[in-house]
Coordinates of C-alpha atoms and ligand atoms in Angstrom, one line a residue:
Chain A
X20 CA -19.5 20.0 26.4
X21 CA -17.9 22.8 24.3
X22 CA -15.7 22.2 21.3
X23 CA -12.9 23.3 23.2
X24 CA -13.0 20.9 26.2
X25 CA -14.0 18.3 23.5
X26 CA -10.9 19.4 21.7
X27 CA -8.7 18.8 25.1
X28 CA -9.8 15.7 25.6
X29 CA -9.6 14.0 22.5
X30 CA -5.6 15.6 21.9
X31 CA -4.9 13.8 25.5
X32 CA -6.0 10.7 23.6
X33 CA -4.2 11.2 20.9
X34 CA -1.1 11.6 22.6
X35 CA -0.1 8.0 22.8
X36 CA -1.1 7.3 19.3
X37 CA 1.0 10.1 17.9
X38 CA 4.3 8.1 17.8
X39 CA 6.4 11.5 15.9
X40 CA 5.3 13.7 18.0
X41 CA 3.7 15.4 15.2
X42 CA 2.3 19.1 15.6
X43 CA -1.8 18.4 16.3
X44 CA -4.5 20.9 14.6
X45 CA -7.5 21.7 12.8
X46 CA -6.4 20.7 9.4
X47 CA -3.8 17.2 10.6
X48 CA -4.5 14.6 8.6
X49 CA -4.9 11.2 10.2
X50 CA -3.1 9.2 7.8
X51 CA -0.4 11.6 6.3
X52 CA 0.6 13.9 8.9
X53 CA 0.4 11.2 11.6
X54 CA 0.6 8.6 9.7
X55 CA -1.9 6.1 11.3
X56 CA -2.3 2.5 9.5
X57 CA -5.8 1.0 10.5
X58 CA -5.0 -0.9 13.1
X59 CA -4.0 2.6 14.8
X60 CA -7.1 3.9 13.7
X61 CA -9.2 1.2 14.7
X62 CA -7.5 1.7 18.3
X63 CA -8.1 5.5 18.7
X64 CA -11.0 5.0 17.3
X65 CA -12.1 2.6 20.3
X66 CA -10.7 5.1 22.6
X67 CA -12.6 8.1 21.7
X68 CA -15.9 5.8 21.8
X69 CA -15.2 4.8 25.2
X70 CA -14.3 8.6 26.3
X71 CA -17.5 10.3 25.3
X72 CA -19.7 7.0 25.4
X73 CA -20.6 7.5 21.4
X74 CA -20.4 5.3 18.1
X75 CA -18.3 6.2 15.0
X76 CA -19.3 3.7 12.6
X77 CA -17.3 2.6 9.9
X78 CA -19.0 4.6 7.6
X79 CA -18.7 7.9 9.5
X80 CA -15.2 7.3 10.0
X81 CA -14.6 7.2 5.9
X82 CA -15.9 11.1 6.3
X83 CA -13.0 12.3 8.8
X84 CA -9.9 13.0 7.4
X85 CA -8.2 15.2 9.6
X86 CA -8.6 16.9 13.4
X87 CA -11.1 19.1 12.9
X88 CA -13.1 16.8 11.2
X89 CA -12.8 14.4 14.4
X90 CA -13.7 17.2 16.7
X91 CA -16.7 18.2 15.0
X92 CA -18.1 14.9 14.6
X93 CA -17.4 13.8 18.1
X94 CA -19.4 17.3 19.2
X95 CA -21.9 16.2 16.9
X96 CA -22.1 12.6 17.8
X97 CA -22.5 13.8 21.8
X98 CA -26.2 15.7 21.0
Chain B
X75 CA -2.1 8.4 -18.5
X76 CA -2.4 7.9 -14.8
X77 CA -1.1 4.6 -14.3
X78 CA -4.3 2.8 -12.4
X79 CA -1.7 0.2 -11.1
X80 CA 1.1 3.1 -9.5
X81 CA -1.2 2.6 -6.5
X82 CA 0.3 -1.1 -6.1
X83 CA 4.2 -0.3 -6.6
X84 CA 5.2 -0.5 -2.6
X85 CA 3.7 -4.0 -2.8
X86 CA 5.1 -5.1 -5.8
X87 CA 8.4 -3.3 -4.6
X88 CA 7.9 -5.7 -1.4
X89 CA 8.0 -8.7 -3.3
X90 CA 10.8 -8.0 -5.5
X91 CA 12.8 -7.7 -2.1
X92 CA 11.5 -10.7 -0.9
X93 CA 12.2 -12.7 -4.3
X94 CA 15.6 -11.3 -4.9
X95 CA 17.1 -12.6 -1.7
X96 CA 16.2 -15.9 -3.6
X97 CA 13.4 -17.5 -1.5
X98 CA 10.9 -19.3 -3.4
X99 CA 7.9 -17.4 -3.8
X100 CA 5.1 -18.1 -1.0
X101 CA 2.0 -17.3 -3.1
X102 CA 3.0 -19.3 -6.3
X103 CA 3.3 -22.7 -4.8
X104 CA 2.3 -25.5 -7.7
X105 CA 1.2 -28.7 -6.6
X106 CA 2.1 -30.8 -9.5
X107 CA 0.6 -34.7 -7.9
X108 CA -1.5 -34.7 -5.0
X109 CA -1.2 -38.4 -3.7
X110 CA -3.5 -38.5 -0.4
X111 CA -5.0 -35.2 2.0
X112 CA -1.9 -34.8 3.3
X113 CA 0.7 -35.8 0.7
X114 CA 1.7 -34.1 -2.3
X115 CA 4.5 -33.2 -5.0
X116 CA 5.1 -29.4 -4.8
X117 CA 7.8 -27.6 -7.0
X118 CA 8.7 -31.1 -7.7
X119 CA 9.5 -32.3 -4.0
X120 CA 7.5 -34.8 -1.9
X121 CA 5.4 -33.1 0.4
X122 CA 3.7 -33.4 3.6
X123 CA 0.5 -31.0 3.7
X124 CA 0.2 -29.2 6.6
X125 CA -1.9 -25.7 5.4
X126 CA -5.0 -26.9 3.6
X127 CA -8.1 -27.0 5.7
X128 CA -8.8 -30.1 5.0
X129 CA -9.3 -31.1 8.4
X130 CA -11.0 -34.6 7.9
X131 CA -9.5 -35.4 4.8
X132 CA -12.6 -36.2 2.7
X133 CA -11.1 -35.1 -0.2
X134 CA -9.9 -38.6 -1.4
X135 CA -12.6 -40.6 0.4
X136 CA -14.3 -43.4 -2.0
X137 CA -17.9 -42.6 -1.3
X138 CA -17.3 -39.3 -2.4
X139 CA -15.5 -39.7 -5.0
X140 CA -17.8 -42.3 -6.3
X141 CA -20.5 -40.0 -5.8
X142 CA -19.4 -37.1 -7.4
X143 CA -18.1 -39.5 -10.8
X144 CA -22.1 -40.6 -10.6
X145 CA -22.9 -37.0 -10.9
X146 CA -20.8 -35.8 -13.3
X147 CA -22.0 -38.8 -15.8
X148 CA -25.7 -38.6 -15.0
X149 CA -25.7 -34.7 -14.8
X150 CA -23.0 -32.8 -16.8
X151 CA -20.7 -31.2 -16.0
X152 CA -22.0 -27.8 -15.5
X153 CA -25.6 -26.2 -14.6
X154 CA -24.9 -23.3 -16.6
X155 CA -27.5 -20.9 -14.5
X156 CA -28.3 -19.4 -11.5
X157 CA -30.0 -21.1 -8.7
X158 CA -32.7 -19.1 -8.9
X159 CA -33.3 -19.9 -12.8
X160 CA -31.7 -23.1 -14.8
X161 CA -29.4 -23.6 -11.7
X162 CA -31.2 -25.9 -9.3
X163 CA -30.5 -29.8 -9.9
X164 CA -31.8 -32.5 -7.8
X165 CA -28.5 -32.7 -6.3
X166 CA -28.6 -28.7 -5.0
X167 CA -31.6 -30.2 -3.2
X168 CA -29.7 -32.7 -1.8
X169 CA -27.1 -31.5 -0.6
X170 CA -29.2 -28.8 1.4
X171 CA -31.5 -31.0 3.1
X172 CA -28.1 -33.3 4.1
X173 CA -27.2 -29.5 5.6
X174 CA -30.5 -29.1 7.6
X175 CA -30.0 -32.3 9.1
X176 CA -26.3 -32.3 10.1
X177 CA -27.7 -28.7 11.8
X178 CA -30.7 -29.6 13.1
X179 CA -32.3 -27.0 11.7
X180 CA -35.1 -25.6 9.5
X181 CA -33.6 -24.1 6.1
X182 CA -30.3 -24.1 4.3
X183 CA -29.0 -22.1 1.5
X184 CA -26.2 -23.3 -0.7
X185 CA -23.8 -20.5 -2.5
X186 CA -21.0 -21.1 -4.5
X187 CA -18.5 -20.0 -2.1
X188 CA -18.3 -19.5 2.2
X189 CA -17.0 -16.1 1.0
X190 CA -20.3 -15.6 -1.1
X191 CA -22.4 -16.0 1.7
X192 CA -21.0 -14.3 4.1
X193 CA -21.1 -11.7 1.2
X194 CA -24.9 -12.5 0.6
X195 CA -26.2 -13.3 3.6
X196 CA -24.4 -10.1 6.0
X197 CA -25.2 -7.4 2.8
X198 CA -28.5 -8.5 2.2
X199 CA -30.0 -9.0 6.1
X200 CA -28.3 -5.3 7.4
X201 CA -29.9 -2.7 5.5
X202 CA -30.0 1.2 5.8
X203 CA -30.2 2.3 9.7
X204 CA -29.4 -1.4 10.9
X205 CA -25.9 -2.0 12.9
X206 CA -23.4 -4.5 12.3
X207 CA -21.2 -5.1 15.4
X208 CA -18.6 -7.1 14.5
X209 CA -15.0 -9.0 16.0
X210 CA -12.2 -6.5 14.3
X211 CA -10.3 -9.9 13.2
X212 CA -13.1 -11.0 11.5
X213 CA -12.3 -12.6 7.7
X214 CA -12.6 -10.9 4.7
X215 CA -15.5 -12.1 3.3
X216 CA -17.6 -10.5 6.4
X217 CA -15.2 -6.7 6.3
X218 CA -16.5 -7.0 2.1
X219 CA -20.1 -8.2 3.3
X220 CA -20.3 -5.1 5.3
X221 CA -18.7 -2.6 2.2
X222 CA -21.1 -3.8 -0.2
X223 CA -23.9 -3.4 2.9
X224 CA -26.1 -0.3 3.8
X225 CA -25.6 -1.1 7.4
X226 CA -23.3 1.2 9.8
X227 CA -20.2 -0.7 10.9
X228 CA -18.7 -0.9 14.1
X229 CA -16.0 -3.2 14.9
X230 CA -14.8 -4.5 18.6
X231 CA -11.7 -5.4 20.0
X232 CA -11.1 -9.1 19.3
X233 CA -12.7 -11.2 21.2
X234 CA -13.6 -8.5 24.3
X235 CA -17.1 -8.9 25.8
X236 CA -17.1 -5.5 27.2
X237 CA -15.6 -3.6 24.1
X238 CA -18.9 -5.5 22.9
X239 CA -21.2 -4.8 25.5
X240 CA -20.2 -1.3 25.7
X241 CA -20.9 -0.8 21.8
X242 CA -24.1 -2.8 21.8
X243 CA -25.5 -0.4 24.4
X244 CA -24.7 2.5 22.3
X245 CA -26.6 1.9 19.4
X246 CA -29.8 4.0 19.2
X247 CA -32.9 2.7 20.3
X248 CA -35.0 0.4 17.9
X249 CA -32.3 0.2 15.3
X250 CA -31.8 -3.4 13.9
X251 CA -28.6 -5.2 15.2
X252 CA -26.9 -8.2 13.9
X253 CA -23.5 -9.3 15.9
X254 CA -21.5 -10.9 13.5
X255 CA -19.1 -13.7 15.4
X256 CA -16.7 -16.4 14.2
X257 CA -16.3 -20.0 15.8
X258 CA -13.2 -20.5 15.2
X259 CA -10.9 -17.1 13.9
X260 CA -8.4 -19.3 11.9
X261 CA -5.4 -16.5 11.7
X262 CA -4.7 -17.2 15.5
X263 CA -6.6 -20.8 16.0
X264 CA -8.4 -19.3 18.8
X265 CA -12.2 -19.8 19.7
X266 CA -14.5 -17.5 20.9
X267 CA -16.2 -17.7 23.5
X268 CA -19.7 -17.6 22.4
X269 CA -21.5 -18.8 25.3
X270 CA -21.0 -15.1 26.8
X271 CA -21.2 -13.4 23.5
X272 CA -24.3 -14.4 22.4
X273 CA -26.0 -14.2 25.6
X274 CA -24.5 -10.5 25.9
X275 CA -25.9 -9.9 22.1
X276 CA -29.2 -11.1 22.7
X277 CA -29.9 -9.2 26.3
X278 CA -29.2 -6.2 23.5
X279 CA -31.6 -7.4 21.4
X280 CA -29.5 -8.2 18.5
X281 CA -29.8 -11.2 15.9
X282 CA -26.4 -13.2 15.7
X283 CA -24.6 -14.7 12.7
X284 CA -22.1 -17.3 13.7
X285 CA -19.2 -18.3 10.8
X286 CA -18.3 -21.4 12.1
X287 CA -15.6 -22.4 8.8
X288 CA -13.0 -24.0 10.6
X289 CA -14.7 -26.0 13.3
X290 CA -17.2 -28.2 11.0
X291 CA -17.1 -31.5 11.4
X292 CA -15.0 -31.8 14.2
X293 CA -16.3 -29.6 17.0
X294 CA -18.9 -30.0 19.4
X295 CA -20.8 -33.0 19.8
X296 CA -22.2 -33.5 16.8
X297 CA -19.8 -31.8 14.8
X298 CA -21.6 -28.4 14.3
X299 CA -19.3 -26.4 15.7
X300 CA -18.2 -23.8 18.8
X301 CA -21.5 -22.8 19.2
X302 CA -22.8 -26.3 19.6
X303 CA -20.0 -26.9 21.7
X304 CA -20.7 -24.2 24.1
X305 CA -24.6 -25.1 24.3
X306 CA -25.4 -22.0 22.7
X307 CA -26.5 -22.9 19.2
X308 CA -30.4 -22.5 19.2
X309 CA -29.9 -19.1 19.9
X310 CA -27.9 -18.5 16.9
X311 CA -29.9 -17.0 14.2
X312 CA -27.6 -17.6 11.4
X313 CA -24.7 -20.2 11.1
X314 CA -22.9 -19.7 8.0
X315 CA -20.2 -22.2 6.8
X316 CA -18.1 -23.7 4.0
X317 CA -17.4 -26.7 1.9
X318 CA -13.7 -26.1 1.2
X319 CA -12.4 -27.2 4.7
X320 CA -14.2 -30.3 6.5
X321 CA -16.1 -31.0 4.0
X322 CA -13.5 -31.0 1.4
X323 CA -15.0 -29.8 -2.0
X324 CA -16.2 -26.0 -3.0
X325 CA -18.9 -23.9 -1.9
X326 CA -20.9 -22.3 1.1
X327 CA -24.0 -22.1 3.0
X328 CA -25.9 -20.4 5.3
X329 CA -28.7 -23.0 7.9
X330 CA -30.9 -20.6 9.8
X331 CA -34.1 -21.8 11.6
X332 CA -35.5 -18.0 10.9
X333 CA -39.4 -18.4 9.9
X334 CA -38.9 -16.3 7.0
X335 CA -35.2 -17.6 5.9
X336 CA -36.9 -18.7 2.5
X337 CA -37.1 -15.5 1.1
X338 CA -33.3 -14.6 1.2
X339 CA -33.1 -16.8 -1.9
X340 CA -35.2 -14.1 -3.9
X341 CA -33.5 -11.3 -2.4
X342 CA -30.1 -11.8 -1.9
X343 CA -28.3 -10.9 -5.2
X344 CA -25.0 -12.6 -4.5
X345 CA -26.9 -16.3 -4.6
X346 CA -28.8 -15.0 -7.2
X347 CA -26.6 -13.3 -9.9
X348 CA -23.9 -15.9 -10.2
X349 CA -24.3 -19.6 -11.4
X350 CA -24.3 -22.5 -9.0
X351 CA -22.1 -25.1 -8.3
X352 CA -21.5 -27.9 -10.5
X353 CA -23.5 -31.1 -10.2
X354 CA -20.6 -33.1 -9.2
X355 CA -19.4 -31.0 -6.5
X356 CA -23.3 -31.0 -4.6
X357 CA -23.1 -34.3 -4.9
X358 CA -19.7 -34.9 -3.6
X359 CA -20.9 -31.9 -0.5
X360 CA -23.9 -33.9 0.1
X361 CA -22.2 -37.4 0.5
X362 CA -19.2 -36.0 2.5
X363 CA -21.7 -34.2 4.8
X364 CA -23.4 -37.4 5.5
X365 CA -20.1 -39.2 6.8
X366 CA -19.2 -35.9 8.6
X367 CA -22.3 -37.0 10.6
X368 CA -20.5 -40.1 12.1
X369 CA -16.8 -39.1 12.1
X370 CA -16.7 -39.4 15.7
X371 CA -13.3 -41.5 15.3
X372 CA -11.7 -39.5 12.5
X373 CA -12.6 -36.1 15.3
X374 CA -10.6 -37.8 18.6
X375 CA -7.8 -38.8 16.3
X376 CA -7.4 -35.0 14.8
X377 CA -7.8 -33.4 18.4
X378 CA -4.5 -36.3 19.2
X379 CA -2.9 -34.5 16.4
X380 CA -3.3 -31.0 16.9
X381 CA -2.7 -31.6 21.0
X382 CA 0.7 -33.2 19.7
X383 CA 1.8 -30.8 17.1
X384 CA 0.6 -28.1 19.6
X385 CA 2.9 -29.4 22.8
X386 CA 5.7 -30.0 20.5
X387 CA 6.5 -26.9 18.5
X388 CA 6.4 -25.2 22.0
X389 CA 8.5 -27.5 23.5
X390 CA 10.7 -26.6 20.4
X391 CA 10.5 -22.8 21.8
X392 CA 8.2 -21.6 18.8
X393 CA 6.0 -19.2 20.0
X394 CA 2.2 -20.1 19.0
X395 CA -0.8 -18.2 18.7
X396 CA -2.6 -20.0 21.7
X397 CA -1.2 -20.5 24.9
X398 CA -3.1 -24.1 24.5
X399 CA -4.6 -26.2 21.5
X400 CA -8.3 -24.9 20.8
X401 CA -8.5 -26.1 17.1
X402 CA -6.8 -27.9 14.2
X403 CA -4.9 -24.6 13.2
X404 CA -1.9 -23.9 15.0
X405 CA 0.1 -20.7 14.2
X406 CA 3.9 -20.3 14.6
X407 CA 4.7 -16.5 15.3
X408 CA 7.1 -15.2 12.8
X409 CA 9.4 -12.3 14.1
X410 CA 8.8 -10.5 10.7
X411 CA 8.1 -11.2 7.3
X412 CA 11.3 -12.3 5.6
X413 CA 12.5 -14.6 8.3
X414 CA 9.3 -15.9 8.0
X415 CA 9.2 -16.6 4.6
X416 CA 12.7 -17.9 5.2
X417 CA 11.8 -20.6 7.1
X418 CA 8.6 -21.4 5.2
X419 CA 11.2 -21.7 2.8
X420 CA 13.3 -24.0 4.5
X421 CA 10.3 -26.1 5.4
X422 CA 9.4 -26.8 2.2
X423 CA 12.8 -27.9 1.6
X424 CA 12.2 -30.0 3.5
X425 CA 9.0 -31.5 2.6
X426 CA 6.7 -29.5 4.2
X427 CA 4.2 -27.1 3.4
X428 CA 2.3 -24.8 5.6
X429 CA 0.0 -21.6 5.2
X430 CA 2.3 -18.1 5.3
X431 CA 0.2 -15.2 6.3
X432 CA 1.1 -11.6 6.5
X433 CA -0.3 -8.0 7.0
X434 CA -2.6 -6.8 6.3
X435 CA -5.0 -10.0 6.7
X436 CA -3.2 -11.5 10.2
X437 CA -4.0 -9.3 13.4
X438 CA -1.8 -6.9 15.1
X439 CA 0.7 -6.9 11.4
X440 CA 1.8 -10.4 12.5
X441 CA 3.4 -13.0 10.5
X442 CA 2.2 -16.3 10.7
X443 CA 2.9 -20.0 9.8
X444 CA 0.1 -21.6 9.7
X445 CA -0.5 -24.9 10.4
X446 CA -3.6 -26.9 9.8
X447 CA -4.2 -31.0 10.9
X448 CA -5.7 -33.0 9.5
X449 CA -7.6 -36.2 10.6
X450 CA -5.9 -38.0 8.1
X451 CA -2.1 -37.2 9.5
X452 CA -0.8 -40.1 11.1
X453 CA 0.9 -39.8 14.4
X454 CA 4.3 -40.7 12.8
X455 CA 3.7 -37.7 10.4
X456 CA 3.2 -35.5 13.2
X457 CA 6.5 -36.7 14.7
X458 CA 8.2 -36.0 11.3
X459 CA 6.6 -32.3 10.9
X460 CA 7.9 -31.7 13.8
X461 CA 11.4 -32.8 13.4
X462 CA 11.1 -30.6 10.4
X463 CA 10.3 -27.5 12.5
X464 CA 13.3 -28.3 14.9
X465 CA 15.7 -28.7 11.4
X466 CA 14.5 -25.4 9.6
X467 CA 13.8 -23.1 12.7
X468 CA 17.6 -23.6 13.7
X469 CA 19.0 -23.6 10.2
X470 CA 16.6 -20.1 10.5
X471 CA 17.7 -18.7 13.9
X472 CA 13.8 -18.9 14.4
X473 CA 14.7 -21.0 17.7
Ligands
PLP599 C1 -13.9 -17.6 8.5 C2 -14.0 -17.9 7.0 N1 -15.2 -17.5 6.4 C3 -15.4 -17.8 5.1 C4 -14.4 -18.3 4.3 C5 -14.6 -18.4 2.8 O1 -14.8 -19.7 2.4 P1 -14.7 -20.2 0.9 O2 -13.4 -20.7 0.7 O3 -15.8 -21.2 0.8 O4 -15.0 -19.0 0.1 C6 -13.2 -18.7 4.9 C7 -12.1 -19.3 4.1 O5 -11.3 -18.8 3.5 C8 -13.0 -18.4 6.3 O6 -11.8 -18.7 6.8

């Protein structure tokens, strides 16, 4: 998968989770631009897993602060 | 200077709120007497207990009493050292092999606290490359054994066997897997169901640790807990459990049939680096154990009481955490934090004291009353708690 249809399909996940509304790129930060406590995090967290069929431990997750970051690991995390 | 504590000032902002509309505080509750397991004075009122986890009430119970006096006199009161040094006493011995045979099972390993060995036990067995695959509403001890662990985390949705399922079959082939499960979760009361959980984690290769805190002593036939209950407990690897609830003093323990369970006491640093329990309090573990053995009476009598408390508040229209009674805890669903500190307020007025939970340790940023029975409540008490949940909830608007 390219980082642009992985890019699609994690913003269409995203969606539900982004309650503002809030503009979604590269450098959006997970907990000040959209604001996500952790049980939001935990949730979106579960839905991207179950999307691409991957793990994001606990500990990878510490790494990803913003969008980007998400994308890349998720392209990463796919092989 | 960057104040170190600025990183606290929306919670302390919080409780100022919370204080100033002239509640008493929930988390400074002094119990001046305490007269029986469920009776004491609190903020100078007589008080029926009803949050303590001290579901059979051993606390007050003569043989243990007597038992712990004995220890205290004949031992000290302190063993000054780590279990691994100046720190095991005839009665650390004890009080494990009373463990082993209330499980059934090979080895048992006394810590100071359930929170220690979850801390110990989950840190130490999970290393570098191993996954943990653990229920997201698991208790604190087990999210701080995983921290202070090497292991990568990954939680499930609470309770789910295929959120489990579908994470066990993602982690890479021949990494190490422990699940990490709880008997009884005791924000909500609810069990799991274990039967299908461990048979899904072992299919997948994985070992299993079962903290079974709030159902010892009084679930499953022989009192060992959901995993007994469910006929699932030889395939348990790990059972880890505490002696501030059933059995009424201080400490935890882990009781693993695991050929090479020994060596955890060498390696596992938070049994090692920290001095063990007092004399008194093994010895009072030890004999309270023992009668936890044949509390088959004292067990139907609590199930009466949490069935009745259970029917009752929802006849009242409280919403509970459970649709039906699966435990001794039952939790009254708070619409948000100040009315429910409002009417744990207006319970304690009236002579009653439960358990107030909030965000960020109940699920889902509930808040919760919680209530725990204990085998010791009479029936009449139970009918008095719950015409004090009928007084306070209306004075409340809560129903
Ligand atoms: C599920 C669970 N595990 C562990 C603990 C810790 O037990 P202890 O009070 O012995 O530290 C508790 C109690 O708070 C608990 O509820």
């Amino acid at each position: 998968m390219t980082r642009d249809e992985t890019d699609s399909r994690i913003r269409a996940l995203i969606e539900p989770f982004n309650k503002k509304g809030a503009r979604v790129d590269d450098a959006t930060s997970f907990a000040g631009d959209l604001e996500f406590d952790s049980l939001t995090v935990m949730d979106f967290v579960a839905a991207i897993e179950d999307e691409f069929d991957i793990i994001i431990s606990m500990n990878q997750q510490a790494e990803i602060e913003n969008y980007g970051q998400l994308v890349d690991a998720v392209c990463k995390l796919q092989g | 200077m960057n104040d170190l504590f600025s990183k606290f000032d929306a919670l302390i902002q919080q409780r100022e709120t919370l204080l100033a509309g002239g509640v008493e505080d929930p988390f400074n509750l002094v119990m001046e007497r305490v007269l029986s397991p469920t009776q004491a004075v609190c903020n100078g009122r007589d008080t029926i207990l009803l949050g303590t986890y001290n579901y059979m009430g051993m606390t007050f119970d003569p043989d243990v009493i007597a038992a712990g006096k004995k220890a205290l006199d004949d031992f000290g009161s302190g063993t000054t050292g780590s279990r691994v040094l100046n720190g095991t006493y005839q009665g650390h011995r004890e009080v494990e092999a009373a463990l082993c045979e209330f499980y059934a099972m090979d080895h048992a390993m006394v810590f100071s606290t359930g929170y220690q060995a979850n801390l110990g036990i989950i840190s130490t067995i999970a290393g570098k490359g191993d996954y943990i695959i653990l229920d997201i509403d698991s208790h604190a001890s087990i999210w701080d054994a995983c921290k202070m662990g090497d292991a990568e985390v990954v939680p499930f949705k609470h309770n789910d066997l295929e959120a489990m399922e579908r994470r066990l079959k993602r982690v890479p082939e021949g990494a190490g897997i422990l699940v990490v499960l709880e008997g009884v979760y005791s924000m909500l009361g609810d069990v799991a169901p274990l039967a299908e959980m461990v048979a899904i984690a072992k299919k997948h290769g994985a070992m299993v640790l079962v903290d079974e805190a709030h159902s010892m002593g009084f679930i499953g036939e022989h009192g060992r807990g959901v995993a007994e209950d469910q006929g699932v407990l030889d395939q348990v690897d790990f059972v880890i459990g505490t002696f501030s609830k059933s059995v009424g003093t201080v400490g935890g323990f882990c009781v693993s049939n695991h050929p090479k369970f020994e060596i955890m006491r060498l390696v596992c640093r938070p049994y090692v680096f920290t001095a063990s329990l007092p004399p008194s309090v093994v010895a009072t573990a030890a004999t309270s154990i023992r009668k936890l053995m044949h509390g088959s009476n004292k067990r139907a009598h609590l199930w009466e009481n949490s069935r009745r408390l259970h029917g009752g508040l929802q006849a009242l229209g409280f919403q509970l955490g459970t649709q039906e009674p699966q435990s001794a805890i039952v939790a009254v669903i708070m619409p948000n934090l100040e009315r429910g500190a409002a009417m744990w307020e207006a319970l304690l007025k009236e002579g009653l004291y439960v358990n107030l939970a909030r965000p960020p340790a109940t699920p889902a940023n509930m808040t919760l009353l919680r209530c725990s029975l204990c085998a010791e409540h009479s029936a009449e008490q139970v009918e008095e708690i719950l015409g004090m949940f009928e007084r306070a909830g209306k004075a409340v608007g809560i129903i």
